[in-house]
């Protein structure tokens, strides 16, 4: 139930998995009262899905409250929802207008207040799903030091707030979602203490190699891709490396590329036309059933210029796809070059990306071996594991309360 007034109507889950001692959790510690703060609560975005997956598991042993602006199919029981108002005219207004009401409306009396990045200034710990300063540095490096006016405004207005949210003394822990993410927090914000790394989990049932048998032919027909053509897939923000993926595929005759994104595709359509591959490049809108596209593809190509983690990478791995990506992606830390993936040092190294696409497109056996290895790695990273490691950090925060930060 959503409490639009910001109140505290309690929702009890009759199936709560701790029938023995209602004051104790499954790990033997006491039951915690937890507030999760996020802009949007759903299972479709990156940190939005992270929050929903955590909440669904935390509610088994703890009292869970979620503060957000929008709620898409919230869990029906065991979680209390609180609405935070925000002006959603643009990404910038969404972020800035959420901070103050989130700071004011998130109540007191919680054992842990867990914010997702810049989501107010009343939290004990935060997960750094992004490092805005690192993103702007990556964009500027690619563009010869120049940023668009939108990015310049965000750099001036939002980056100082994000730095404050992640570095204030009361923020006792900042969960990094990869080693790369932790390095960025140290380099750009000076945050070095209390930064554990917890990788995102994966829905191993939704993203599974068996989907290929059921969905491959139908999805390829929708995309207009021939049944026998090798299909490379890109999913996500086109700014992060779609142009490099297009240029790489252009060097490998016969390979098709599907790009699934909610981004404006005009610039990348122009790249495809200039490279002479518009006829075998397909642009599809953002989808909530992205697993369908993984089932239709033969390999995943994601040469991202900046990605603290990259759920799409691990979802491709879980789907049994070999992944061609750059070491600039946090999830690339889970891959071994030549065994479970094909890694490049630079996201714009079109020649090396094309080498990976060429090798995989030409050898179905290599695709199968590398895809199976990627799936085996993915199976170790479940959302249950992420939740267990996160609760361990909560207990560190609770144990350290009252001590000087």
Short mmCIF file of C-alpha atoms in Angstrom, two decimals:
data_model
loop_
_atom_site.label_atom_id
_atom_site.label_comp_id
_atom_site.label_asym_id
_atom_site.label_seq_id
_atom_site.Cartn_x
_atom_site.Cartn_y
_atom_site.Cartn_z
CA UNK A 1 0.00 0.00 0.00
CA UNK A 2 1.29 3.49 -0.86
CA UNK A 3 1.01 6.15 1.82
CA UNK A 4 0.79 9.30 -0.31
CA UNK A 5 0.76 11.56 2.72
CA UNK A 6 4.14 10.35 3.91
CA UNK A 7 2.63 8.58 6.92
CA UNK A 8 3.50 5.17 8.31
CA UNK A 9 0.65 2.79 7.64
CA UNK A 10 2.05 -0.65 8.44
CA UNK A 11 1.65 -3.53 6.02
CA UNK A 12 2.08 -6.98 7.49
CA UNK A 13 3.21 -9.91 5.39
CA UNK A 14 1.43 -13.06 6.64
CA UNK A 15 4.14 -15.16 4.98
CA UNK A 16 7.10 -13.49 6.70
CA UNK A 17 9.89 -16.04 6.86
CA UNK A 18 10.83 -15.82 10.54
CA UNK A 19 8.11 -17.62 12.49
CA UNK A 20 10.32 -18.51 15.45
CA UNK A 21 11.35 -15.22 17.04
CA UNK A 22 9.72 -12.10 15.55
CA UNK A 23 12.55 -9.99 16.94
CA UNK A 24 15.33 -11.96 15.23
CA UNK A 25 16.38 -12.23 11.59
CA UNK A 26 17.49 -15.35 9.73
CA UNK A 27 21.15 -14.38 10.19
CA UNK A 28 20.73 -14.41 13.96
CA UNK A 29 20.83 -10.63 14.36
CA UNK A 30 17.92 -8.55 15.53
CA UNK A 31 15.20 -7.49 13.14
CA UNK A 32 15.96 -4.10 11.58
CA UNK A 33 13.73 -1.21 10.61
CA UNK A 34 14.97 -0.14 7.17
CA UNK A 35 14.13 2.81 4.90
CA UNK A 36 15.08 2.57 1.22
CA UNK A 37 15.07 5.86 -0.71
CA UNK A 38 14.98 5.89 -4.52
CA UNK A 39 13.54 8.14 -7.23
CA UNK A 40 11.45 5.40 -8.85
CA UNK A 41 10.49 1.95 -7.64
CA UNK A 42 10.23 -0.65 -10.40
CA UNK A 43 11.94 -3.68 -11.87
CA UNK A 44 12.91 -2.16 -15.20
CA UNK A 45 15.71 0.33 -14.56
CA UNK A 46 19.14 -0.07 -12.99
CA UNK A 47 19.05 1.29 -9.43
CA UNK A 48 15.23 1.13 -9.47
CA UNK A 49 15.34 -2.61 -9.98
CA UNK A 50 18.17 -2.94 -7.46
CA UNK A 51 15.93 -1.35 -4.83
CA UNK A 52 12.93 -3.52 -5.66
CA UNK A 53 15.00 -6.70 -5.60
CA UNK A 54 16.52 -5.74 -2.24
CA UNK A 55 13.16 -4.79 -0.74
CA UNK A 56 11.57 -8.09 -1.79
CA UNK A 57 14.27 -10.00 0.10
CA UNK A 58 14.74 -7.70 3.08
CA UNK A 59 11.04 -7.88 3.95
CA UNK A 60 11.42 -11.58 4.83
CA UNK A 61 13.27 -10.72 8.04
CA UNK A 62 13.01 -6.97 8.50
CA UNK A 63 10.56 -4.08 8.53
CA UNK A 64 10.97 -2.35 5.18
CA UNK A 65 9.81 1.12 4.10
CA UNK A 66 10.32 2.49 0.58
CA UNK A 67 10.33 6.23 -0.18
CA UNK A 68 9.98 7.06 -3.89
CA UNK A 69 8.26 9.36 -6.37
CA UNK A 70 6.71 6.64 -8.54
CA UNK A 71 5.75 3.05 -7.84
CA UNK A 72 5.36 0.52 -10.65
CA UNK A 73 3.77 -2.76 -9.54
CA UNK A 74 4.90 -2.58 -5.90
CA UNK A 75 4.94 -5.79 -3.88
CA UNK A 76 1.49 -6.29 -2.38
CA UNK A 77 2.53 -7.16 1.16
CA UNK A 78 5.32 -6.79 3.66
CA UNK A 79 6.53 -3.34 2.58
CA UNK A 80 5.28 0.15 3.48
CA UNK A 81 5.44 2.70 0.65
CA UNK A 82 5.76 6.48 1.07
CA UNK A 83 5.36 8.98 -1.76
CA UNK A 84 7.98 11.70 -2.28
CA UNK A 85 6.84 14.56 -4.56
CA UNK A 86 9.13 15.67 -7.40
CA UNK A 87 8.95 17.75 -10.57
CA UNK A 88 9.65 15.34 -13.42
CA UNK A 89 9.98 17.79 -16.32
CA UNK A 90 13.54 16.60 -17.06
CA UNK A 91 16.29 14.48 -15.55
CA UNK A 92 17.77 17.59 -13.93
CA UNK A 93 14.52 18.77 -12.32
CA UNK A 94 13.74 15.22 -11.22
CA UNK A 95 17.00 15.00 -9.29
CA UNK A 96 17.01 18.49 -7.78
CA UNK A 97 13.32 18.61 -6.83
CA UNK A 98 13.53 15.21 -5.09
CA UNK A 99 16.40 16.04 -2.73
CA UNK A 100 14.64 18.47 -0.36
CA UNK A 101 11.33 16.61 0.15
CA UNK A 102 13.21 13.32 0.53
CA UNK A 103 15.40 14.89 3.21
CA UNK A 104 12.36 16.28 5.04
CA UNK A 105 9.88 13.40 4.66
CA UNK A 106 12.09 10.43 5.42
CA UNK A 107 11.16 9.82 9.03
CA UNK A 108 13.35 9.18 12.01
CA UNK A 109 13.50 6.05 14.09
CA UNK A 110 14.96 3.76 11.42
CA UNK A 111 17.91 1.54 12.14
CA UNK A 112 19.16 2.18 8.63
CA UNK A 113 18.29 4.75 5.96
CA UNK A 114 19.68 3.51 2.65
CA UNK A 115 19.72 6.02 -0.22
CA UNK A 116 20.35 5.23 -3.87
CA UNK A 117 22.92 7.80 -4.88
CA UNK A 118 21.74 11.39 -4.53
CA UNK A 119 18.32 10.84 -2.90
CA UNK A 120 18.22 13.37 -0.08
CA UNK A 121 20.62 14.11 2.75
CA UNK A 122 19.26 12.02 5.61
CA UNK A 123 20.80 8.60 5.22
CA UNK A 124 23.26 6.34 6.98
CA UNK A 125 24.56 4.72 3.85
CA UNK A 126 24.18 5.02 0.10
CA UNK A 127 24.77 2.87 -2.92
CA UNK A 128 26.79 4.73 -5.55
CA UNK A 129 25.09 3.58 -8.71
CA UNK A 130 26.80 6.42 -10.54
CA UNK A 131 29.64 8.88 -10.16
CA UNK A 132 28.57 11.98 -12.02
CA UNK A 133 32.05 13.51 -11.98
CA UNK A 134 33.49 10.36 -13.59
CA UNK A 135 30.73 10.35 -16.23
CA UNK A 136 31.46 13.94 -17.18
CA UNK A 137 35.19 13.25 -17.30
CA UNK A 138 34.59 10.30 -19.65
CA UNK A 139 32.35 12.37 -21.91
CA UNK A 140 34.80 15.27 -21.97
CA UNK A 141 37.69 12.94 -22.75
CA UNK A 142 35.80 11.53 -25.71
CA UNK A 143 34.68 14.97 -26.94
CA UNK A 144 38.06 16.67 -26.70
CA UNK A 145 37.28 18.40 -23.42
CA UNK A 146 33.89 19.75 -24.45
CA UNK A 147 30.57 19.05 -22.74
CA UNK A 148 27.07 19.88 -23.92
CA UNK A 149 25.26 22.69 -22.11
CA UNK A 150 23.02 20.13 -20.38
CA UNK A 151 26.02 18.24 -19.07
CA UNK A 152 27.71 21.50 -17.98
CA UNK A 153 24.62 22.49 -15.96
CA UNK A 154 24.48 19.06 -14.34
CA UNK A 155 28.19 19.29 -13.55
CA UNK A 156 27.76 22.67 -11.85
CA UNK A 157 24.53 21.95 -9.98
CA UNK A 158 24.28 18.23 -9.30
CA UNK A 159 27.88 17.04 -8.89
CA UNK A 160 28.50 19.06 -5.67
CA UNK A 161 25.27 17.65 -4.19
CA UNK A 162 26.23 14.11 -5.12
CA UNK A 163 29.68 14.60 -3.58
CA UNK A 164 28.07 15.87 -0.38
CA UNK A 165 25.57 13.00 -0.24
CA UNK A 166 28.32 10.40 -0.60
CA UNK A 167 31.03 12.06 1.51
CA UNK A 168 29.19 13.61 4.46
CA UNK A 169 30.34 12.23 7.85
CA UNK A 170 26.93 10.70 8.63
CA UNK A 171 27.15 8.56 5.49
CA UNK A 172 29.06 5.81 7.26
CA UNK A 173 29.15 3.43 4.31
CA UNK A 174 28.97 3.91 0.55
CA UNK A 175 28.36 0.67 -1.31
CA UNK A 176 30.29 0.62 -4.59
CA UNK A 177 28.84 -1.63 -7.27
CA UNK A 178 32.24 -2.53 -8.76
CA UNK A 179 35.94 -1.99 -8.14
CA UNK A 180 35.87 0.57 -10.96
CA UNK A 181 33.09 2.40 -9.13
CA UNK A 182 35.10 2.39 -5.90
CA UNK A 183 38.15 3.79 -7.71
CA UNK A 184 36.02 6.59 -9.21
CA UNK A 185 34.66 7.55 -5.79
CA UNK A 186 38.21 7.81 -4.48
CA UNK A 187 39.56 9.69 -7.49
CA UNK A 188 36.80 12.23 -8.01
CA UNK A 189 35.23 12.60 -4.55
CA UNK A 190 38.01 11.55 -2.20
CA UNK A 191 35.83 8.89 -0.58
CA UNK A 192 38.14 6.04 0.42
CA UNK A 193 36.94 4.78 3.81
CA UNK A 194 33.90 2.60 4.35
CA UNK A 195 33.40 1.70 0.67
CA UNK A 196 32.62 -2.03 0.32
CA UNK A 197 32.04 -3.49 -3.14
CA UNK A 198 28.81 -5.44 -3.65
CA UNK A 199 28.00 -6.52 -7.20
CA UNK A 200 24.45 -6.43 -8.50
CA UNK A 201 22.51 -9.66 -8.67
CA UNK A 202 20.92 -11.27 -11.72
CA UNK A 203 17.52 -12.86 -12.29
CA UNK A 204 18.85 -16.21 -13.46
CA UNK A 205 15.41 -17.52 -14.42
CA UNK A 206 14.25 -14.55 -16.48
CA UNK A 207 17.60 -14.42 -18.27
CA UNK A 208 18.32 -18.00 -19.28
CA UNK A 209 19.75 -19.73 -22.38
CA UNK A 210 16.58 -21.81 -22.75
CA UNK A 211 14.73 -18.66 -23.88
CA UNK A 212 16.42 -19.03 -27.26
CA UNK A 213 14.40 -22.08 -28.27
CA UNK A 214 11.12 -20.36 -27.47
CA UNK A 215 11.71 -16.76 -28.56
CA UNK A 216 14.55 -16.55 -31.06
CA UNK A 217 12.61 -17.01 -34.31
CA UNK A 218 9.70 -14.74 -33.36
CA UNK A 219 11.86 -11.84 -32.17
CA UNK A 220 14.11 -12.03 -35.23
CA UNK A 221 11.02 -11.89 -37.44
CA UNK A 222 9.87 -8.75 -35.59
CA UNK A 223 13.29 -7.15 -36.12
CA UNK A 224 13.52 -8.25 -39.74
CA UNK A 225 16.76 -10.15 -39.14
CA UNK A 226 17.38 -13.27 -41.28
CA UNK A 227 17.31 -16.56 -39.37
CA UNK A 228 20.85 -17.49 -40.40
CA UNK A 229 22.52 -14.10 -39.89
CA UNK A 230 24.76 -13.59 -36.83
CA UNK A 231 23.05 -10.95 -34.67
CA UNK A 232 24.93 -8.65 -32.29
CA UNK A 233 22.91 -6.83 -29.63
CA UNK A 234 23.40 -3.49 -27.84
CA UNK A 235 21.07 -2.48 -24.99
CA UNK A 236 21.08 0.83 -23.13
CA UNK A 237 21.93 4.52 -23.46
CA UNK A 238 23.21 5.07 -26.99
CA UNK A 239 25.63 7.76 -25.75
CA UNK A 240 27.64 5.09 -23.97
CA UNK A 241 29.07 3.47 -27.09
CA UNK A 242 26.49 2.68 -29.76
CA UNK A 243 28.52 4.49 -32.44
CA UNK A 244 31.56 2.29 -31.74
CA UNK A 245 29.37 -0.83 -31.91
CA UNK A 246 27.96 0.27 -35.28
CA UNK A 247 31.41 1.01 -36.71
CA UNK A 248 32.74 -2.33 -35.49
CA UNK A 249 29.87 -4.31 -37.01
CA UNK A 250 30.37 -2.40 -40.27
CA UNK A 251 33.80 -4.05 -40.52
CA UNK A 252 32.33 -7.55 -40.32
CA UNK A 253 30.25 -8.43 -43.41
CA UNK A 254 27.05 -10.34 -42.81
CA UNK A 255 26.64 -9.44 -39.14
CA UNK A 256 23.48 -7.63 -38.08
CA UNK A 257 23.21 -5.25 -35.14
CA UNK A 258 20.11 -4.56 -33.03
CA UNK A 259 20.16 -1.58 -30.67
CA UNK A 260 17.47 -1.50 -27.96
CA UNK A 261 17.28 1.92 -26.30
CA UNK A 262 15.08 4.76 -25.19
CA UNK A 263 17.66 7.29 -26.44
CA UNK A 264 17.28 9.62 -29.40
CA UNK A 265 18.69 7.50 -32.24
CA UNK A 266 19.07 10.13 -34.95
CA UNK A 267 22.83 10.58 -34.58
CA UNK A 268 23.45 6.83 -34.53
CA UNK A 269 21.19 6.23 -37.52
CA UNK A 270 23.38 8.72 -39.34
CA UNK A 271 26.48 6.77 -38.28
CA UNK A 272 24.94 3.55 -39.62
CA UNK A 273 24.14 5.26 -42.92
CA UNK A 274 27.63 6.74 -43.21
CA UNK A 275 29.20 3.33 -42.50
CA UNK A 276 27.01 1.69 -45.13
CA UNK A 277 25.27 -0.67 -42.68
CA UNK A 278 21.84 0.96 -42.31
CA UNK A 279 20.35 -2.10 -44.03
CA UNK A 280 21.59 -4.45 -41.31
CA UNK A 281 21.23 -2.13 -38.32
CA UNK A 282 17.92 -2.24 -36.43
CA UNK A 283 16.82 0.28 -33.79
CA UNK A 284 14.21 -0.94 -31.31
CA UNK A 285 12.56 1.08 -28.52
CA UNK A 286 13.29 0.50 -24.86
CA UNK A 287 11.52 -2.63 -23.69
CA UNK A 288 10.46 -4.12 -20.39
CA UNK A 289 10.86 -7.57 -21.97
CA UNK A 290 14.53 -7.14 -22.85
CA UNK A 291 15.17 -10.84 -22.22
CA UNK A 292 13.40 -11.46 -25.55
CA UNK A 293 16.18 -9.62 -27.40
CA UNK A 294 18.91 -11.54 -25.60
CA UNK A 295 17.19 -14.73 -26.76
CA UNK A 296 17.31 -13.57 -30.39
CA UNK A 297 20.98 -12.52 -30.37
CA UNK A 298 24.22 -14.45 -30.90
CA UNK A 299 26.52 -12.05 -29.06
CA UNK A 300 26.28 -8.91 -26.94
CA UNK A 301 28.32 -5.82 -27.89
CA UNK A 302 28.58 -3.04 -25.31
CA UNK A 303 31.73 -0.87 -25.73
CA UNK A 304 30.59 1.63 -23.11
CA UNK A 305 32.54 4.79 -22.44
CA UNK A 306 31.33 4.79 -18.81
CA UNK A 307 29.39 2.21 -16.80
CA UNK A 308 29.81 1.73 -13.03
CA UNK A 309 28.36 -1.77 -13.37
CA UNK A 310 26.13 -2.58 -16.33
CA UNK A 311 23.25 -4.93 -15.52
CA UNK A 312 22.77 -5.55 -19.24
CA UNK A 313 26.20 -7.17 -19.34
CA UNK A 314 25.42 -9.69 -16.61
CA UNK A 315 21.95 -10.27 -18.06
CA UNK A 316 23.58 -11.12 -21.38
CA UNK A 317 25.95 -13.46 -19.56
CA UNK A 318 23.06 -15.16 -17.77
CA UNK A 319 21.35 -15.55 -21.15
CA UNK A 320 24.36 -17.51 -22.38
CA UNK A 321 25.68 -14.82 -24.73
CA UNK A 322 29.37 -14.09 -25.25
CA UNK A 323 30.00 -10.44 -24.37
CA UNK A 324 32.22 -7.96 -26.20
CA UNK A 325 32.73 -4.98 -23.90
CA UNK A 326 35.30 -2.52 -22.58
CA UNK A 327 37.13 -2.67 -19.29
CA UNK A 328 35.52 0.70 -18.52
CA UNK A 329 32.39 -1.24 -17.49
CA UNK A 330 32.28 -2.43 -13.90
CA UNK A 331 30.73 -5.78 -14.84
CA UNK A 332 33.72 -6.45 -17.08
CA UNK A 333 35.52 -7.33 -13.84
CA UNK A 334 33.53 -10.58 -13.84
CA UNK A 335 34.74 -11.58 -17.32
CA UNK A 336 37.96 -13.27 -18.40
CA UNK A 337 39.16 -12.23 -21.84
CA UNK A 338 39.05 -15.09 -24.32
CA UNK A 339 37.14 -17.39 -21.94
CA UNK A 340 33.87 -15.77 -20.88
CA UNK A 341 34.13 -12.52 -22.84
CA UNK A 342 36.09 -10.34 -25.24
CA UNK A 343 37.50 -7.23 -23.54
CA UNK A 344 38.99 -4.05 -24.94
CA UNK A 345 41.04 -1.53 -22.97
CA UNK A 346 39.46 1.43 -24.74
CA UNK A 347 35.72 1.68 -25.50
CA UNK A 348 36.39 3.42 -28.82
CA UNK A 349 38.92 0.88 -30.09
CA UNK A 350 36.77 -0.06 -33.07
CA UNK A 351 39.38 -2.41 -34.54
CA UNK A 352 39.61 -4.56 -31.40
CA UNK A 353 35.85 -4.57 -30.96
CA UNK A 354 35.50 -5.67 -34.58
CA UNK A 355 38.04 -8.44 -34.00
CA UNK A 356 35.85 -9.83 -31.24
CA UNK A 357 32.68 -9.57 -33.30
CA UNK A 358 34.42 -11.21 -36.27
CA UNK A 359 35.80 -14.13 -34.26
CA UNK A 360 32.46 -14.85 -32.59
CA UNK A 361 30.38 -14.41 -35.73
CA UNK A 362 32.55 -16.84 -37.67
CA UNK A 363 32.69 -19.61 -35.07
CA UNK A 364 29.44 -20.99 -33.56
CA UNK A 365 31.49 -23.33 -31.37
CA UNK A 366 33.41 -20.41 -29.86
CA UNK A 367 30.15 -18.59 -29.23
CA UNK A 368 28.72 -21.64 -27.47
CA UNK A 369 31.80 -22.19 -25.29
CA UNK A 370 32.18 -18.55 -24.34
CA UNK A 371 28.46 -18.17 -23.72
CA UNK A 372 28.40 -21.23 -21.45
CA UNK A 373 31.38 -19.88 -19.52
CA UNK A 374 29.64 -16.51 -19.13
CA UNK A 375 26.50 -18.23 -17.81
CA UNK A 376 28.58 -20.20 -15.30
CA UNK A 377 30.11 -16.99 -13.96
CA UNK A 378 26.71 -15.28 -13.77
CA UNK A 379 25.21 -18.07 -11.70
CA UNK A 380 27.31 -17.01 -8.70
CA UNK A 381 25.74 -13.53 -8.61
CA UNK A 382 22.16 -13.78 -7.38
CA UNK A 383 19.99 -11.10 -5.82
CA UNK A 384 19.91 -13.22 -2.65
CA UNK A 385 23.67 -12.88 -2.44
CA UNK A 386 23.46 -9.12 -2.97
CA UNK A 387 20.84 -8.82 -0.22
CA UNK A 388 22.86 -10.91 2.25
CA UNK A 389 26.00 -8.84 1.69
CA UNK A 390 23.98 -5.63 2.01
CA UNK A 391 22.47 -6.69 5.35
CA UNK A 392 26.00 -7.36 6.60
CA UNK A 393 26.83 -3.72 5.80
CA UNK A 394 23.64 -2.59 7.59
CA UNK A 395 24.80 -4.40 10.70
CA UNK A 396 28.17 -2.65 10.50
CA UNK A 397 26.37 0.69 10.35
CA UNK A 398 24.16 -0.15 13.33
CA UNK A 399 27.12 -1.43 15.35
CA UNK A 400 29.06 1.76 14.64
CA UNK A 401 26.27 4.14 15.55
CA UNK A 402 27.28 6.48 18.33
CA UNK A 403 30.95 6.24 17.44
CA UNK A 404 32.66 9.20 15.84
CA UNK A 405 32.60 8.86 11.99
#
